[in-house]
CSV table of C-alpha atoms in Angstrom, one decimal:
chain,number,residue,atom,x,y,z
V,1,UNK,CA,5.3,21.6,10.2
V,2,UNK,CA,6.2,18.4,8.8
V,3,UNK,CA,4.9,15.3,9.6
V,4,UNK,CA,7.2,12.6,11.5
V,5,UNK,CA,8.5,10.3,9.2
V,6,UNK,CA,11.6,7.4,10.3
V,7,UNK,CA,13.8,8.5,8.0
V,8,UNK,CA,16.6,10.8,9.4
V,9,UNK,CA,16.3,14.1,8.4
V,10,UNK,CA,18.4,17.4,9.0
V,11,UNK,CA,17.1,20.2,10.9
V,12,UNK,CA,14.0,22.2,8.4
V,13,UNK,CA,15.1,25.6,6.3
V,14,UNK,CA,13.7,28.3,5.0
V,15,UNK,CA,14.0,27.9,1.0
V,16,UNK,CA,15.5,31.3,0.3
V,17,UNK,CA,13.6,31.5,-3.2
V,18,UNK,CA,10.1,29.8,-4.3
V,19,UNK,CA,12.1,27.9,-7.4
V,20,UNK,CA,13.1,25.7,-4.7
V,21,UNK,CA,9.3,24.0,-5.2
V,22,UNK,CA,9.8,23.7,-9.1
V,23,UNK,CA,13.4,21.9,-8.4
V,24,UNK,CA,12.1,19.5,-5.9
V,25,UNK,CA,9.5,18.4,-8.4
V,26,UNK,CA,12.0,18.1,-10.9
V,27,UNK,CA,14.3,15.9,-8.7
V,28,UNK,CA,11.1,13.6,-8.3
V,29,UNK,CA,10.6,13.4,-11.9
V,30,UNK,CA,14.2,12.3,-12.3
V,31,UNK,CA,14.0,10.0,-9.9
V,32,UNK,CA,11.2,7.9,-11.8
V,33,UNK,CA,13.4,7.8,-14.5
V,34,UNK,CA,17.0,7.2,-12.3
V,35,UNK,CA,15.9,3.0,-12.6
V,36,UNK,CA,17.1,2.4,-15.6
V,37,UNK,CA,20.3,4.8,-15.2
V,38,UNK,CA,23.5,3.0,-16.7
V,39,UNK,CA,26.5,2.2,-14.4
V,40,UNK,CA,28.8,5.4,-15.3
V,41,UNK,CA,26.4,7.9,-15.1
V,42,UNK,CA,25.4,6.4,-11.3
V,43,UNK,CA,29.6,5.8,-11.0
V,44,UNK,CA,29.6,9.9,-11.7
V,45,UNK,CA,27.2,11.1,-9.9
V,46,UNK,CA,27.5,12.3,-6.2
V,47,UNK,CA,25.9,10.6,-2.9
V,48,UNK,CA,24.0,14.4,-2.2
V,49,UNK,CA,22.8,14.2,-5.6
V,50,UNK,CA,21.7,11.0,-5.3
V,51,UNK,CA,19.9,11.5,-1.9
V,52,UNK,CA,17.9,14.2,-3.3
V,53,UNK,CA,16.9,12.3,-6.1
V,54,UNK,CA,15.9,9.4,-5.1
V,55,UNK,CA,14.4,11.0,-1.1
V,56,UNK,CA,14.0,14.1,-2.8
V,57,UNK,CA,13.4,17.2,0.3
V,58,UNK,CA,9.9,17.5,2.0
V,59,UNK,CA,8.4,20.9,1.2
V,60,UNK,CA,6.4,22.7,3.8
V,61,UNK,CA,4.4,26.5,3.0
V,62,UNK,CA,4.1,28.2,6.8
V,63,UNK,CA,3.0,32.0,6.6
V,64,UNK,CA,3.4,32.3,3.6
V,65,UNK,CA,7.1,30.9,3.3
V,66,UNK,CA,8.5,28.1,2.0
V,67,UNK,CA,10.7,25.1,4.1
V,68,UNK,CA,12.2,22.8,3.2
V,69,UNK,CA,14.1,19.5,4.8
V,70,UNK,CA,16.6,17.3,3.5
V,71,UNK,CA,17.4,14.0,4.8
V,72,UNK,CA,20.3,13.4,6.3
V,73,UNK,CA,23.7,12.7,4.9
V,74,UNK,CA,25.3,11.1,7.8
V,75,UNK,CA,26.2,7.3,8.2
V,76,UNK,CA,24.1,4.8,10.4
V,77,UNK,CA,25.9,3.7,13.5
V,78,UNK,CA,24.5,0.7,15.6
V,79,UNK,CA,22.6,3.2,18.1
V,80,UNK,CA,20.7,4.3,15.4
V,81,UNK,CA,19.1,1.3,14.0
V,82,UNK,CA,18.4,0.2,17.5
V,83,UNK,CA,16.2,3.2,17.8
V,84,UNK,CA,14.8,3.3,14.2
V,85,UNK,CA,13.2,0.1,15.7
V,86,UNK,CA,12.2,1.2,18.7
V,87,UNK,CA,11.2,4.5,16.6
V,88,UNK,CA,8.8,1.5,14.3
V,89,UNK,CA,7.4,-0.5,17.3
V,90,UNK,CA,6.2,3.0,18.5
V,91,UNK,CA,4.7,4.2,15.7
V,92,UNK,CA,2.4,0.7,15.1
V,93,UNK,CA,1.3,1.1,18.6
V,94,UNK,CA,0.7,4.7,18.2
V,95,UNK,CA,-1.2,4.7,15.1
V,96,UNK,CA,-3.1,1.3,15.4
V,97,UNK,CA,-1.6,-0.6,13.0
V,98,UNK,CA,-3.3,-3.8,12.4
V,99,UNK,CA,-1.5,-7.3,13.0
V,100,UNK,CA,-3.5,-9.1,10.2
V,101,UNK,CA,-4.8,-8.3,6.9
V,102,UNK,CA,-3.8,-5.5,4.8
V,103,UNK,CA,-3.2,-2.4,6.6
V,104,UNK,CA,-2.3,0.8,5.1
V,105,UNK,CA,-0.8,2.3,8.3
V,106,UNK,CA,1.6,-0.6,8.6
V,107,UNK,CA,2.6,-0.3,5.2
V,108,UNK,CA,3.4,3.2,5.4
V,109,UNK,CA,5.5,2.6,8.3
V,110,UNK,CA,7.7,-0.3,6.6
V,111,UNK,CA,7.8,2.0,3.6
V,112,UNK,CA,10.0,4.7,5.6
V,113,UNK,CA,11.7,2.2,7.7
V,114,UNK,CA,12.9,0.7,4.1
V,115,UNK,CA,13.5,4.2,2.8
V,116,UNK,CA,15.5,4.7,5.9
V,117,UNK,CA,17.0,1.7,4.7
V,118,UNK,CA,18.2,2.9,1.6
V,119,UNK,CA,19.6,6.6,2.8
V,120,UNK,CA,21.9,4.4,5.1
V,121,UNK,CA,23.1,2.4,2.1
V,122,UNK,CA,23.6,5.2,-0.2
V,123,UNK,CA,25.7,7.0,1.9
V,124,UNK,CA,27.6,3.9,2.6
V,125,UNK,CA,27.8,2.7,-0.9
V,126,UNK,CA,25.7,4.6,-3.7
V,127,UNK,CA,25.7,1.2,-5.4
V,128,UNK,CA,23.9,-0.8,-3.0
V,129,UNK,CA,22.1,1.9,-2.3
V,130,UNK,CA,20.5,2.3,-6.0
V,131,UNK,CA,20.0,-1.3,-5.9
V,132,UNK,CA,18.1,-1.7,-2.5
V,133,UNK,CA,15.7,1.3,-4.2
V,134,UNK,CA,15.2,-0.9,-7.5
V,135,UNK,CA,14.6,-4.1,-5.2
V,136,UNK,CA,11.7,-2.2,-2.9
V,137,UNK,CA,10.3,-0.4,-6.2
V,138,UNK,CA,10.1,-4.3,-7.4
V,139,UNK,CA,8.5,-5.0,-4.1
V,140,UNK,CA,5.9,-2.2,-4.5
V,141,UNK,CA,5.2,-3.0,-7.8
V,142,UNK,CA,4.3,-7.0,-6.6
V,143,UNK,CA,2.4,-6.2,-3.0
V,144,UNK,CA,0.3,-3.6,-5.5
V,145,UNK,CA,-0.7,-6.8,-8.1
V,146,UNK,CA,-1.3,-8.9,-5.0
V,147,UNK,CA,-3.3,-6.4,-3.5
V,148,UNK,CA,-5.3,-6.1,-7.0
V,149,UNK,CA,-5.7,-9.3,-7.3
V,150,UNK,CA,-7.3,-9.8,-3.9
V,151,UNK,CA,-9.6,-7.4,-4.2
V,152,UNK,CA,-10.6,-8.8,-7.5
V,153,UNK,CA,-10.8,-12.3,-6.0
V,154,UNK,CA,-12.9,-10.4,-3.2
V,155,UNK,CA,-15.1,-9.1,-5.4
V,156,UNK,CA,-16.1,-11.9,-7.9
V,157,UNK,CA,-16.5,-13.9,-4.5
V,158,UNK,CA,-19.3,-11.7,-3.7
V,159,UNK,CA,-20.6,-11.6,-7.1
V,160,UNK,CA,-21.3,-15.5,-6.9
V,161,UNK,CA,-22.5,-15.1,-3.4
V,162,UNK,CA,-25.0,-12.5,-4.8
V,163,UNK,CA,-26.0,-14.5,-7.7
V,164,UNK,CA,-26.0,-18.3,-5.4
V,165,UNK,CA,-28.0,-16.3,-2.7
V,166,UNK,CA,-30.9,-15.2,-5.5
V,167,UNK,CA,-30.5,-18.8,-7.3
V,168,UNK,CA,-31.4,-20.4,-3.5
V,169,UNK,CA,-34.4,-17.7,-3.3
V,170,UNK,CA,-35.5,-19.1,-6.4
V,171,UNK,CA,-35.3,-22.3,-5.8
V,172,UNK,CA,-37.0,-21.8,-2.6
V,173,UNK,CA,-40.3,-20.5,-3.8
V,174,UNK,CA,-40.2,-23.2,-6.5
V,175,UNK,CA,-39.9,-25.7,-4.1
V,176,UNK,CA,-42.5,-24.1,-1.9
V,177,UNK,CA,-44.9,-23.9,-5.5
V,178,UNK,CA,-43.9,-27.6,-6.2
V,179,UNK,CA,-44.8,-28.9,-2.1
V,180,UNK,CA,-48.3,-26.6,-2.7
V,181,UNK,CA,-49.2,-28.3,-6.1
V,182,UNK,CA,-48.0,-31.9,-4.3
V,183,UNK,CA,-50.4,-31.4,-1.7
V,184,UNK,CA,-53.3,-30.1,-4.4
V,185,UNK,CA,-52.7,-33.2,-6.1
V,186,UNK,CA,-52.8,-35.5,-2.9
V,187,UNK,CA,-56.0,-34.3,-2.4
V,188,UNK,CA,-57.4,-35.0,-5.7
V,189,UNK,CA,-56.1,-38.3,-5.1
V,190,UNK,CA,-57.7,-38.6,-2.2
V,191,UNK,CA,-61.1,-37.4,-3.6
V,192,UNK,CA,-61.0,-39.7,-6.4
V,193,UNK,CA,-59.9,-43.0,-4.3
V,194,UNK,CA,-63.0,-42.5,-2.5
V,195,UNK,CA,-65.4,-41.5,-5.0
V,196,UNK,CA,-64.1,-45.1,-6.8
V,197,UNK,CA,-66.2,-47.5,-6.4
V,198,UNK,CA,-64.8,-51.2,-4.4
């Protein structure tokens, strides 16, 4: 029903009303705005409510019913991030994540490995926790300019390669014109030398 995902999650549950859609989407829409959230507010507010907003619940429709699961409130032991990693390693191989070069697939895996991340920290310390999500919004925010910037780079690169490629073209048949008219005039030369009288 849902798709795996490395962050730990509880057990999925049937939403018992349909509202439960409207108030996930809310908590997302909170969450975009939760960044610039001053100290008391985020002092005041509870680790569940914090979970929800900032990994709100994955919503699911199965016959015709709605689920719903929320990720888990329980503190990280040592165990667990020794299998989140093997959990990671795993999922590269499984999917085919590329080694080199951008690769969405690897991204998306180090995306819910750092969300994981974040879930542990909040429940530790909501604090850290807020800031680790500010810190790997700033991240996305960067890769997504260096990623733009690449493809721009990448593109005006072939651009010139387009344009140098018709220039050598070009020059080619000139060149080809110019060794033709060389040869014309050699020949007139050559006419004319012997025509001259000695």
């Amino acid at each position: 029903m849902f798709p795996t995902t490395l962050v730990a999650c509880k057990s999925p549950r049937k939403a018992a009303h349909h509202s439960m859609k409207e108030d996930v989407e809310a908590k997302r829409k909170k969450a975009a705005k939760l960044i610039p959230i001053n100290t008391d507010e985020l002092i005041s507010m509870e680790t569940r409510d914090m979970l929800d907003v900032l990994l709100p619940p994955r919503i699911a429709e199965r016959d015709g019913h709605y689920w719903y699961q929320c990720v888990s409130r329980a503190p990280a032991t040592p165990t667990d991030l020794l299998h989140l990693q093997e959990k990671l390693d795993e999922e590269l191989l499984r999917q085919g994540a590329r080694e080199i070069g951008i690769c969405p697939i690897r991204s998306d895996l180090y995306e819910q490995c750092f969300e994981e991340l974040i879930r542990q920290e909040i429940v530790c310390c909501p604090e850290r926790g807020r800031l680790l999500r500010m810190i790997h919004l700033e991240s996305k925010l960067s890769l997504s300019s260096a990623i733009n910037g690449y493809e721009s780079a990448l593109g005006y690169g072939i651009q010139k390669k387009l344009t140098a490629s018709k220039q050598v073209a070009h020059l080619s048949a000139e060149v080809t014109k110019l060794l033709s008219r060389l040869s014309e005039l050699e020949s007139i030369q050559q006419d004319l030398e012997r025509k001259m009288p000695r």
